[in-house]
Short mmCIF file of C-alpha atoms in Angstrom, two decimals:
data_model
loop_
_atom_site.label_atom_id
_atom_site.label_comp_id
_atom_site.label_asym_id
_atom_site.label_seq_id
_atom_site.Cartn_x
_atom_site.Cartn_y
_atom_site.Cartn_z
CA UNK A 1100 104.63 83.47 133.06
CA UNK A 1101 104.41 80.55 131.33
CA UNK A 1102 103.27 77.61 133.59
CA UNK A 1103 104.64 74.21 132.39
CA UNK A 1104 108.01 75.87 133.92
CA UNK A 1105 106.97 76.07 137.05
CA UNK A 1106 107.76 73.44 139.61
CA UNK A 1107 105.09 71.75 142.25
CA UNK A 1108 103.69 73.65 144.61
CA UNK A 1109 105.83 73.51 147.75
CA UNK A 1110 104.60 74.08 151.57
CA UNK A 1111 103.96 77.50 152.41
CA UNK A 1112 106.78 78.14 154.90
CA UNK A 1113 109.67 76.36 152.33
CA UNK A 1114 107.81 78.96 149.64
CA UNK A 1115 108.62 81.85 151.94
CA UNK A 1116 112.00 80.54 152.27
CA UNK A 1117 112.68 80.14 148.93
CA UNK A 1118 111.24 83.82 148.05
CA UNK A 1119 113.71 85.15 150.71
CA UNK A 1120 116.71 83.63 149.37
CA UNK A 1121 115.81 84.45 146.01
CA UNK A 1122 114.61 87.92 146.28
CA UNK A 1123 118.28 88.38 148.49
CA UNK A 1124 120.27 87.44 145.54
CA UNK A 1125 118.47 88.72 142.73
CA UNK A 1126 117.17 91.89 144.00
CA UNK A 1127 120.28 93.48 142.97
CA UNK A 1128 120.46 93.14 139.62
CA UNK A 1129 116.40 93.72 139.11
CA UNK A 1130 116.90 97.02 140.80
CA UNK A 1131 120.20 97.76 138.42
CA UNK A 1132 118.14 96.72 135.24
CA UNK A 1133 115.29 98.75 136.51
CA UNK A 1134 116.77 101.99 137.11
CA UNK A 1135 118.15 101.91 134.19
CA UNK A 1136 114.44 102.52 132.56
CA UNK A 1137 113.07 104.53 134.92
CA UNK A 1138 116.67 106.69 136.09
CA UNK A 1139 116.10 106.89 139.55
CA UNK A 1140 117.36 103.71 142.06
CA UNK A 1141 114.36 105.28 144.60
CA UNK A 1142 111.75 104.37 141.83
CA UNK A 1143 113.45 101.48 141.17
CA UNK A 1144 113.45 99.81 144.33
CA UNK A 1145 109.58 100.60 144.76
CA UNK A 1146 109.27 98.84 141.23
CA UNK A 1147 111.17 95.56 142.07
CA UNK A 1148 109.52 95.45 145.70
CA UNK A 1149 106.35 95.74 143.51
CA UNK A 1150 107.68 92.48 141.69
CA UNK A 1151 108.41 90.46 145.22
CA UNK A 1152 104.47 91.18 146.20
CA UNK A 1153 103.09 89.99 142.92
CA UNK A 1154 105.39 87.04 143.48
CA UNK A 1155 103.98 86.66 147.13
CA UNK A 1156 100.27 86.44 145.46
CA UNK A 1157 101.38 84.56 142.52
CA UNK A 1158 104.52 81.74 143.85
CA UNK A 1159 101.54 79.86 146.20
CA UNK A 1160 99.27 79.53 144.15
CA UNK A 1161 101.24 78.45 140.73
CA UNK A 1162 104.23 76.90 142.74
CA UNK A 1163 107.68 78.67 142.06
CA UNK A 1164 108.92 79.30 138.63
CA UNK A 1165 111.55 77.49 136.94
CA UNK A 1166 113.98 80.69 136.90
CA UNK A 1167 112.77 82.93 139.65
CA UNK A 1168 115.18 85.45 138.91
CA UNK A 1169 114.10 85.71 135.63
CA UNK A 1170 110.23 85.88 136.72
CA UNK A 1171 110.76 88.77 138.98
CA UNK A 1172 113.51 91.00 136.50
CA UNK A 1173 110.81 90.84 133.61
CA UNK A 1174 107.82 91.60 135.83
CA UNK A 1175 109.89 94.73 137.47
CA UNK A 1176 110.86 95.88 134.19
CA UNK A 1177 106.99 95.49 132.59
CA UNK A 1178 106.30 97.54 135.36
CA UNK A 1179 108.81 99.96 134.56
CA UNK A 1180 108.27 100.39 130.96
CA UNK A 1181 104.35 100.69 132.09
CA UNK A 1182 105.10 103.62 134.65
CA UNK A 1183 107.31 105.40 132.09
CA UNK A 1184 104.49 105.20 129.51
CA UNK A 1185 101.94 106.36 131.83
CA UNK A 1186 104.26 109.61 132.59
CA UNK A 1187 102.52 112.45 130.50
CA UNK A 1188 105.33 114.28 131.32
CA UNK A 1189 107.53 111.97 130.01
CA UNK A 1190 106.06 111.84 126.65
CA UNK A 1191 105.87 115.30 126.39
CA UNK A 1192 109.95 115.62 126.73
CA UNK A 1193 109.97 112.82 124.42
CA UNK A 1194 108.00 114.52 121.78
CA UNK A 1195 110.14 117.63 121.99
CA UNK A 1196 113.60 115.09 122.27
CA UNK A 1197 112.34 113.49 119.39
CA UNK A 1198 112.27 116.29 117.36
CA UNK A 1199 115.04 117.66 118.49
CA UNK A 1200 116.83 114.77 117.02
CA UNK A 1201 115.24 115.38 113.77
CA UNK A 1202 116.88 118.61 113.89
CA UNK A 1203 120.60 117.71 115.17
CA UNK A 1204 122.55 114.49 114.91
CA UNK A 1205 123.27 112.63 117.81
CA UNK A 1206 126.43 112.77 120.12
CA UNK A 1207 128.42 109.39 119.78
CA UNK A 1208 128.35 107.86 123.47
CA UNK A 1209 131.98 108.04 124.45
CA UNK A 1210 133.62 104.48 123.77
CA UNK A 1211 136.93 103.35 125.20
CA UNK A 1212 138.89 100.02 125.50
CA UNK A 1213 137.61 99.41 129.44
CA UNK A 1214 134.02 100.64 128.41
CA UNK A 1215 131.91 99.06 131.28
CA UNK A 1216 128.15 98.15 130.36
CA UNK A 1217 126.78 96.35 133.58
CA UNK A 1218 123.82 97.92 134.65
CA UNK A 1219 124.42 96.10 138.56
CA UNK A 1220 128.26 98.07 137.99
CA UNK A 1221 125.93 101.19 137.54
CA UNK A 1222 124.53 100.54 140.43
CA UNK A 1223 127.51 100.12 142.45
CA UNK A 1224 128.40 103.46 141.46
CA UNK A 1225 125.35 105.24 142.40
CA UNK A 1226 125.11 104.23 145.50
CA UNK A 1227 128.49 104.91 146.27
CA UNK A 1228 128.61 108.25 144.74
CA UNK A 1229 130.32 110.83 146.71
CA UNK A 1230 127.68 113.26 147.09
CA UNK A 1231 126.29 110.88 149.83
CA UNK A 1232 127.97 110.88 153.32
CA UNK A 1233 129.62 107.82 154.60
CA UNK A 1234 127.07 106.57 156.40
CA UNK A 1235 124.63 106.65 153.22
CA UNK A 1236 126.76 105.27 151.42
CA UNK A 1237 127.02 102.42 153.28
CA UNK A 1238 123.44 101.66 154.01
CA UNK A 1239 122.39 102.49 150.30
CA UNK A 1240 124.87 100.02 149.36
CA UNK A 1241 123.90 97.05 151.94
CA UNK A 1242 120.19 97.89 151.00
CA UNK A 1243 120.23 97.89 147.43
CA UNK A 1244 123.54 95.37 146.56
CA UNK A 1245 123.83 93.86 149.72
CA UNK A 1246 119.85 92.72 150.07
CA UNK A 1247 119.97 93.63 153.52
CA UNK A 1248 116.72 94.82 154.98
CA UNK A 1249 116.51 97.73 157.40
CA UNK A 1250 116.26 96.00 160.36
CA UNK A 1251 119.33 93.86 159.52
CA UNK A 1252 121.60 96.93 158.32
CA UNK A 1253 120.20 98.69 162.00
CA UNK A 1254 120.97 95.61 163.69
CA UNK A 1255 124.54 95.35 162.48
CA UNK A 1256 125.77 99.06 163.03
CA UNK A 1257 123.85 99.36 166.74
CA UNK A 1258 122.11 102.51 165.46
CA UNK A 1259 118.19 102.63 165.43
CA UNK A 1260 115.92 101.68 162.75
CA UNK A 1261 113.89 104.65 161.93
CA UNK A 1262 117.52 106.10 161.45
CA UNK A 1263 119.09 103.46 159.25
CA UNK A 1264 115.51 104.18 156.90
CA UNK A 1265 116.27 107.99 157.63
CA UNK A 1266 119.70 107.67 155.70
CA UNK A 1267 118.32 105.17 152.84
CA UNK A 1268 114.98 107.88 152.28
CA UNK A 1269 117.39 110.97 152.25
CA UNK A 1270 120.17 109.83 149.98
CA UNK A 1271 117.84 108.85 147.00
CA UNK A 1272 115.85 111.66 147.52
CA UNK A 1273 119.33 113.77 146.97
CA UNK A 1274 120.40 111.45 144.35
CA UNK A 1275 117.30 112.34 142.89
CA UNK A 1276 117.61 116.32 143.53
CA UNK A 1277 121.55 116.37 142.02
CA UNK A 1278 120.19 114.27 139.45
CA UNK A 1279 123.10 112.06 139.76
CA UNK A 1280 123.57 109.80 136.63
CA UNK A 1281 122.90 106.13 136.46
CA UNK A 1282 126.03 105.49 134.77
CA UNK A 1283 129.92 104.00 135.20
CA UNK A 1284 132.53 106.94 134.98
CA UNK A 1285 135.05 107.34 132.32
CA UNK A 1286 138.77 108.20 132.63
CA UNK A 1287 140.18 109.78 136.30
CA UNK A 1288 136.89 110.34 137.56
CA UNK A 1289 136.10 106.38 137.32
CA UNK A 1290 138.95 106.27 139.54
CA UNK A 1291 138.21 108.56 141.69
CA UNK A 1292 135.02 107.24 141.94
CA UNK A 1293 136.29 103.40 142.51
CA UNK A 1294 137.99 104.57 145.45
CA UNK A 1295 134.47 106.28 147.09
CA UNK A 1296 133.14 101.98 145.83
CA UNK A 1297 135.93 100.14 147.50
CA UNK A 1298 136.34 102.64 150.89
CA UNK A 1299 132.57 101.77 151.15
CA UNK A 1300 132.65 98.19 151.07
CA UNK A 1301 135.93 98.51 153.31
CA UNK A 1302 134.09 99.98 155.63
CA UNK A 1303 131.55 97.51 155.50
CA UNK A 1304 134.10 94.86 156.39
CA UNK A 1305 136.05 96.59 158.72
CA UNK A 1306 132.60 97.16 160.90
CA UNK A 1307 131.97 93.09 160.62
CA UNK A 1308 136.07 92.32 161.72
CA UNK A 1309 135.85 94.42 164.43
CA UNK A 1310 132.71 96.51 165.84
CA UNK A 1311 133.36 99.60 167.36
CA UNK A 1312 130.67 99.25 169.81
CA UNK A 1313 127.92 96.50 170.84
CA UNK A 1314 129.12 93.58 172.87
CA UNK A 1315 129.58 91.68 169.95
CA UNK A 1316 133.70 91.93 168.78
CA UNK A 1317 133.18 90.28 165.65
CA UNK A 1318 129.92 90.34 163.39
CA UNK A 1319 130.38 87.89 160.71
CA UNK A 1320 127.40 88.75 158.50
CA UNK A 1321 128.61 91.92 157.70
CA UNK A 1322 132.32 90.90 156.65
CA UNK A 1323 130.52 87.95 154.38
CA UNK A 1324 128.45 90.82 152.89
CA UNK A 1325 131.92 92.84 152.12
CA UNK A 1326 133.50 89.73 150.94
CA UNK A 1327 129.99 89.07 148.28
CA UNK A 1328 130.49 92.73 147.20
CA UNK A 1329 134.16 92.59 146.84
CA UNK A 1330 134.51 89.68 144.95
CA UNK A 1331 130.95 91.07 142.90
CA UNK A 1332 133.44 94.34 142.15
CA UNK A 1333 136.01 92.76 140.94
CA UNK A 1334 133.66 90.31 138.35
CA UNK A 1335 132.47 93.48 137.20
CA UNK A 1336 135.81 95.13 136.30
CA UNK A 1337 138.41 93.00 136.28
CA UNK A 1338 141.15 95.05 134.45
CA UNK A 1339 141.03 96.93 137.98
CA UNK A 1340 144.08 96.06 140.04
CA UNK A 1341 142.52 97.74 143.13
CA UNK A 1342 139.42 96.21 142.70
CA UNK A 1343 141.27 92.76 143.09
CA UNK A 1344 143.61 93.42 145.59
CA UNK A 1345 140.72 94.67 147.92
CA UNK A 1346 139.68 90.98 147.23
CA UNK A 1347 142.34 89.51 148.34
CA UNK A 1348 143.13 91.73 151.71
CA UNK A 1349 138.87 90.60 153.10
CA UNK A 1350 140.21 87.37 151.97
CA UNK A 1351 143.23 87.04 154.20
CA UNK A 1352 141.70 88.94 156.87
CA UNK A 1353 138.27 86.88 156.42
CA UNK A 1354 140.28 83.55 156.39
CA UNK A 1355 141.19 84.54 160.46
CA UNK A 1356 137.86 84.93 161.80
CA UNK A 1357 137.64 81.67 163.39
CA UNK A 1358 140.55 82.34 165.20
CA UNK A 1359 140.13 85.78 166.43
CA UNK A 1360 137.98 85.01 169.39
CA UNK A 1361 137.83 82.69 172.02
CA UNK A 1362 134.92 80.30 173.18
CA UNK A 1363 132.70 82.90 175.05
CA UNK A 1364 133.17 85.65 172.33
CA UNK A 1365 135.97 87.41 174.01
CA UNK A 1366 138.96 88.99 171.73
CA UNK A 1367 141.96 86.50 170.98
CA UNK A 1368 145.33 88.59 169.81
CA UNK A 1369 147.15 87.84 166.56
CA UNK A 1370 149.98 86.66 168.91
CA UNK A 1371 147.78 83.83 170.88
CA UNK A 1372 145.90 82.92 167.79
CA UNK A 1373 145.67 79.12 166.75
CA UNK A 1374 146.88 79.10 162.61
CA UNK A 1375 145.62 75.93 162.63
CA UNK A 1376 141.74 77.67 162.71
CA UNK A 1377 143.01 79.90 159.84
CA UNK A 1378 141.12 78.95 156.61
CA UNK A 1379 143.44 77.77 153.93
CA UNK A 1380 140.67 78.11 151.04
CA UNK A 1381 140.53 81.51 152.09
CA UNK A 1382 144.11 81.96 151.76
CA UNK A 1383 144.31 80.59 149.23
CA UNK A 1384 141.92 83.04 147.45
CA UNK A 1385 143.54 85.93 148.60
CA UNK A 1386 146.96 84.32 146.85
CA UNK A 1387 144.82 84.08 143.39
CA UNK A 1388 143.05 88.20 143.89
CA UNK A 1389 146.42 89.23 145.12
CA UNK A 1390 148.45 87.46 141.60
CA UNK A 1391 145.52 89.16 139.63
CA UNK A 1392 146.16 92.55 140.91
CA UNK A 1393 149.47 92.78 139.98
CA UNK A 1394 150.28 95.62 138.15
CA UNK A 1395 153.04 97.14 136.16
CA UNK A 1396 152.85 100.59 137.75
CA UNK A 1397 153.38 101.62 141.61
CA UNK A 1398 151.08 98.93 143.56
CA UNK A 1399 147.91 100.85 145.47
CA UNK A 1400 146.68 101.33 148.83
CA UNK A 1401 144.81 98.18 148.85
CA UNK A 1402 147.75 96.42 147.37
CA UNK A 1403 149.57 96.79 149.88
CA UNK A 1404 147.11 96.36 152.71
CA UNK A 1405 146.73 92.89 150.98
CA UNK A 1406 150.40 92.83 150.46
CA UNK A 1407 151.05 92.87 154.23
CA UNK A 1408 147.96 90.85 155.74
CA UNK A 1409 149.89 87.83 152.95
CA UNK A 1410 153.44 88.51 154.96
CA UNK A 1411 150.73 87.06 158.45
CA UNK A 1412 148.79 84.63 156.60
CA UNK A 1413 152.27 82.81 155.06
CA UNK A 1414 153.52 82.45 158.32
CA UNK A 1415 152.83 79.32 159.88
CA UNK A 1416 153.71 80.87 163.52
CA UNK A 1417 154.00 84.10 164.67
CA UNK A 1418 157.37 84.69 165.43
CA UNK A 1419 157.91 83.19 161.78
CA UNK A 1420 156.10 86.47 160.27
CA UNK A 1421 158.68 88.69 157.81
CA UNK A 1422 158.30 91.84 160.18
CA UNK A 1423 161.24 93.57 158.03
CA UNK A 1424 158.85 93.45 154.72
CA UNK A 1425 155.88 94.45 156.93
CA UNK A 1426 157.62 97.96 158.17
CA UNK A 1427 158.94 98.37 154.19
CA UNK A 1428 155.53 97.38 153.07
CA UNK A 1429 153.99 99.97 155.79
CA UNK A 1430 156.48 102.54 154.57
CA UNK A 1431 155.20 102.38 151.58
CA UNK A 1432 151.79 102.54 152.43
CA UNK A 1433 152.95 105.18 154.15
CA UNK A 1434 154.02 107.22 151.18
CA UNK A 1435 151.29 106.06 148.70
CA UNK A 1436 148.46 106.93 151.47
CA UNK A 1437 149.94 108.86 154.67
CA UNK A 1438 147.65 109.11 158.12
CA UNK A 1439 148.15 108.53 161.51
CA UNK A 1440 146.82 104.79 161.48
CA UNK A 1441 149.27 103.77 159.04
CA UNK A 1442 151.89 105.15 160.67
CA UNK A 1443 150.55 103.16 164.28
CA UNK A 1444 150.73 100.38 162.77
CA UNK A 1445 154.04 101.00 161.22
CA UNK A 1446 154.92 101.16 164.80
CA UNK A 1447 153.72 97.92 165.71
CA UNK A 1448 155.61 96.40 162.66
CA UNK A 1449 158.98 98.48 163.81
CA UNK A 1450 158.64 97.07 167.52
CA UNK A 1451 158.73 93.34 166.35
CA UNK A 1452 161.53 94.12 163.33
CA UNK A 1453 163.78 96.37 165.60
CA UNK A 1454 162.32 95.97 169.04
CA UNK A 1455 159.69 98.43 171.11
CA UNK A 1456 162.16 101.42 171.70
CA UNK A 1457 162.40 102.74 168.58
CA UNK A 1458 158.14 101.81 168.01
CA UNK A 1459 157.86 103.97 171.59
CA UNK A 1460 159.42 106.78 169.61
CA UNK A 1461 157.22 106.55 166.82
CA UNK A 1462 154.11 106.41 168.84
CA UNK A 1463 154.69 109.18 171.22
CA UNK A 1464 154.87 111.44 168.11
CA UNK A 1465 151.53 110.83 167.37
CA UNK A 1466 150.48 111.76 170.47
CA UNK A 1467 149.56 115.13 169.10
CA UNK A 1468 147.36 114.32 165.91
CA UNK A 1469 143.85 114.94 166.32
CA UNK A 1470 142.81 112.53 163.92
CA UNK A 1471 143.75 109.76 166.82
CA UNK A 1472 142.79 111.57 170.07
CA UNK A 1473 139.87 109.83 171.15
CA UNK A 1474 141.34 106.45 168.89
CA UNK A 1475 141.53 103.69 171.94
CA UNK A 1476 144.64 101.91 169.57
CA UNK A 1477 147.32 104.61 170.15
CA UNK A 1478 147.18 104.21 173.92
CA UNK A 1479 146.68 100.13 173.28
CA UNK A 1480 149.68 99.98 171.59
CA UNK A 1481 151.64 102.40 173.66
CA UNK A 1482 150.57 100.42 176.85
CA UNK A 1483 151.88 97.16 175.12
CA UNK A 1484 155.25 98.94 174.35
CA UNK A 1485 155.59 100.41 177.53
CA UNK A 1486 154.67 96.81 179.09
CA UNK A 1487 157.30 95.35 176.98
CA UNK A 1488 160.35 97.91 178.08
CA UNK A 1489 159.51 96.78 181.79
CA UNK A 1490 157.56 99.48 182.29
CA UNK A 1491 153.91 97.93 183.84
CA UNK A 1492 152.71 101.08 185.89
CA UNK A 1493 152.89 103.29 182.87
CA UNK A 1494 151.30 100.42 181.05
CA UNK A 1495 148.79 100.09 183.37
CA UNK A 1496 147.63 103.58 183.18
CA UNK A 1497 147.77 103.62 179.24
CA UNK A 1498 146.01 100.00 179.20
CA UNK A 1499 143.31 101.75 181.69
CA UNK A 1500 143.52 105.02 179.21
CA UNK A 1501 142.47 102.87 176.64
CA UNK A 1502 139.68 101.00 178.23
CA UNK A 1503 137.54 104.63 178.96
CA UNK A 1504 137.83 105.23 175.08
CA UNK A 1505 137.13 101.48 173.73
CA UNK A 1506 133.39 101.77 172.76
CA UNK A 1507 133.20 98.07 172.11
CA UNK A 1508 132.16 95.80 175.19
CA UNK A 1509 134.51 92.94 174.60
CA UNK A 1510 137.66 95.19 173.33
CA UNK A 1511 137.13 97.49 177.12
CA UNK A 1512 137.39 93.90 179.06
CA UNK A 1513 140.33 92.75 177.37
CA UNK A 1514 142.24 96.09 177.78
CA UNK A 1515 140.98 95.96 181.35
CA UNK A 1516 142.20 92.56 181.75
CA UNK A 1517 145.52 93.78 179.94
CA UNK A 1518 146.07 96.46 182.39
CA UNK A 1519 145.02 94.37 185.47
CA UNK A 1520 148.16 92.04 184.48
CA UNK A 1521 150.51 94.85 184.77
CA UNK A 1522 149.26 95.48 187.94
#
């Protein structure tokens, strides 16, 4: 690189510091215009982590370039362009390709109005492709768009390292094997694919917002990580009304966080909350995604997850919240996207509208669905029903009920507490 661009040579320890933050943000997109070359995100990682060492031997000794991102995407992609030349096998399909092409025409790439050529949107795709369980999906995606190092994406779903590096090793090697394309889907498989991007990142958030195990209720990196890829998302295809609205529901529930537990960590209830923590800015934001998602045709699941969390974050005090447009919104939701969650928290939303008889109804005829048998919510909310109709020693039991199947530490002492009360 050229050197009159590079600034002074800093300390070694800001250096490191700088190389960190950089290599966080930019990694991304070096490992999207990478894989492009070279087709495989594996090979592309190896490549850009190849760029962050000859930065490490470089950066100290010629001080850090004038655009570091720019300094590590061009040595990554040398690098690429070098190991594709070096592939014999490589040039041996491209001398039969090439005169293939002598022979045929080409195929016209297929063009349409919301044609999509990001190679970091390419990305997104890939690592959120279908063929890759859940769990892959997610760490791929924290890994490689996230920046998120092993340790950190171990550290933030309690699960050991070796198999948080298990997951990452085994889903590019089958990327690899179904030889998965590096490329943004057309027509109703793009969205069927967006919904495989934006569960993932939902996931992401929902694990930050509330931990299902650890002692830790609330992990704030990982919802600020959702929130970067969200917002990323929606850059990258705004004509997406999903894509927006999934914006703005992290941004309502984001804008909460400082509210949502007490001074030692413990749980605080939407009900005991203090609005006055609740970030406006944030609200504000979710406003703006929300307006942007709009759409002409029947709103989507998102939409109205980000519909409701607004009805909460316009009201100023809790018994101010529009609890009839909640349970219509949640019927809806309902109907667009049925399970057993949406219909618990239907319930909830019915028990403040119409008072917790009619919820208790709704809730006991869940009792039977498998999907929430060992979910601590359905006896959480039951107990708070029952609690509410006067009745504290089947509360009690259903608070205590709850407790054995809350995995989290800090969820298991509030129900605890909860049921002690009704003692």
């Amino acid at each position: 690189m050229e050197q009159q661009h590079a600034r002074p040579t800093e300390p070694p320890g800001a250096l490191e510091e700088d190389l960190e933050t950089v290599f966080r943000l930019e990694s991304p997109r070096v490992v999207a215009a990478v894989a492009r070359i070279v087709r495989d995100i594996g090979i592309a990682e190896e490549l850009t982590q190849d760029a962050l060492v000859a930065a490490l031997e470089q950066w100290p000794r010629d001080g850090l370039p004038g655009n570091p991102g720019a300094w590590l995407m061009t040595t990554a992609r040398r690098r690429a362009v070098d190991l594709v030349r070096r592939r014999e096998q490589y040039a041996h399909k491209l001398q039969e390709i090439g005169r293939n092409l002598e022979a045929v025409p080409p195929p016209e790439e297929p063009s349409a109005p919301d044609d999509i050529d990001d190679d970091l949107l390419r990305l997104v795709f890939t690592t959120c492709h279908p063929v890759l369980s859940a769990e892959a999906r997610t760490a791929l995606t924290l890994r490689l768009l996230g920046g998120l190092t092993t340790a950190e994406i171990a550290r933030a779903f309690l699960v050991p390292e070796s198999t948080v590096a298990q997951r990452i090793v085994r889903a590019k090697r089958l990327l690899a094997q179904r030889n998965v394309a590096f490329e943004v889907p057309y027509g109703p498989e793009r969205e069927a694919r967006l919904g495989s991007v934006l569960g993932v990142i939902y996931l992401i958030f929902n694990e930050g917002y509330a931990a299902t195990a650890g002692d830790d209720w609330l992990r704030p990196g990982l919802c600020e990580d959702a929130l970067r890829l969200a917002r990323l998302l929606a850059g990258l295809m705004p004509k997406e009304p999903e894509a927006h609205a999934l914006v703005a529901l992290l941004e309502f529930q984001a804008s909460r966080a400082a509210a949502r537990t007490g001074p030692h960590g413990e749980p605080v209830l939407l009900k005991d909350q203090d609005r006055r923590r609740w970030n406006r800015m944030l609200i504000a934001r979710g406003v703006a995604a929300l307006a942007r998602a709009d759409t002409t045709g029947a709103p989507g699941p998102y939409a109205l997850q980000a519909a409701i969390a607004a009805c909460h974050a316009r009201a100023y005090t809790y018994e101010k919240t529009d609890w009839p447009a909640i349970v219509t919104l949640y019927a809806l939701l309902a109907a667009r996207s049925p399970s057993p969650v949406v219909e618990l928290n239907r319930a909830v939303a019915v028990s403040m509208a119409e008072g917790p008889a009619p919820a208790l109804e709704i809730v006991d005829a869940l009792a039977a669905e498998p999907a929430l048998r060992a979910y601590h919510l359905l006896p959480s909310v039951r107990a708070d029903l029952l609690n509410r109709l006067g009745r504290t020693a089947e509360a009690r039991a259903e608070f205590e009920r709850a407790a054995s199947l809350a995995r989290n530490e800090r969820e298991r002492e509030l129900l605890l507490r909860r049921a002690a009360e009704n003692g």
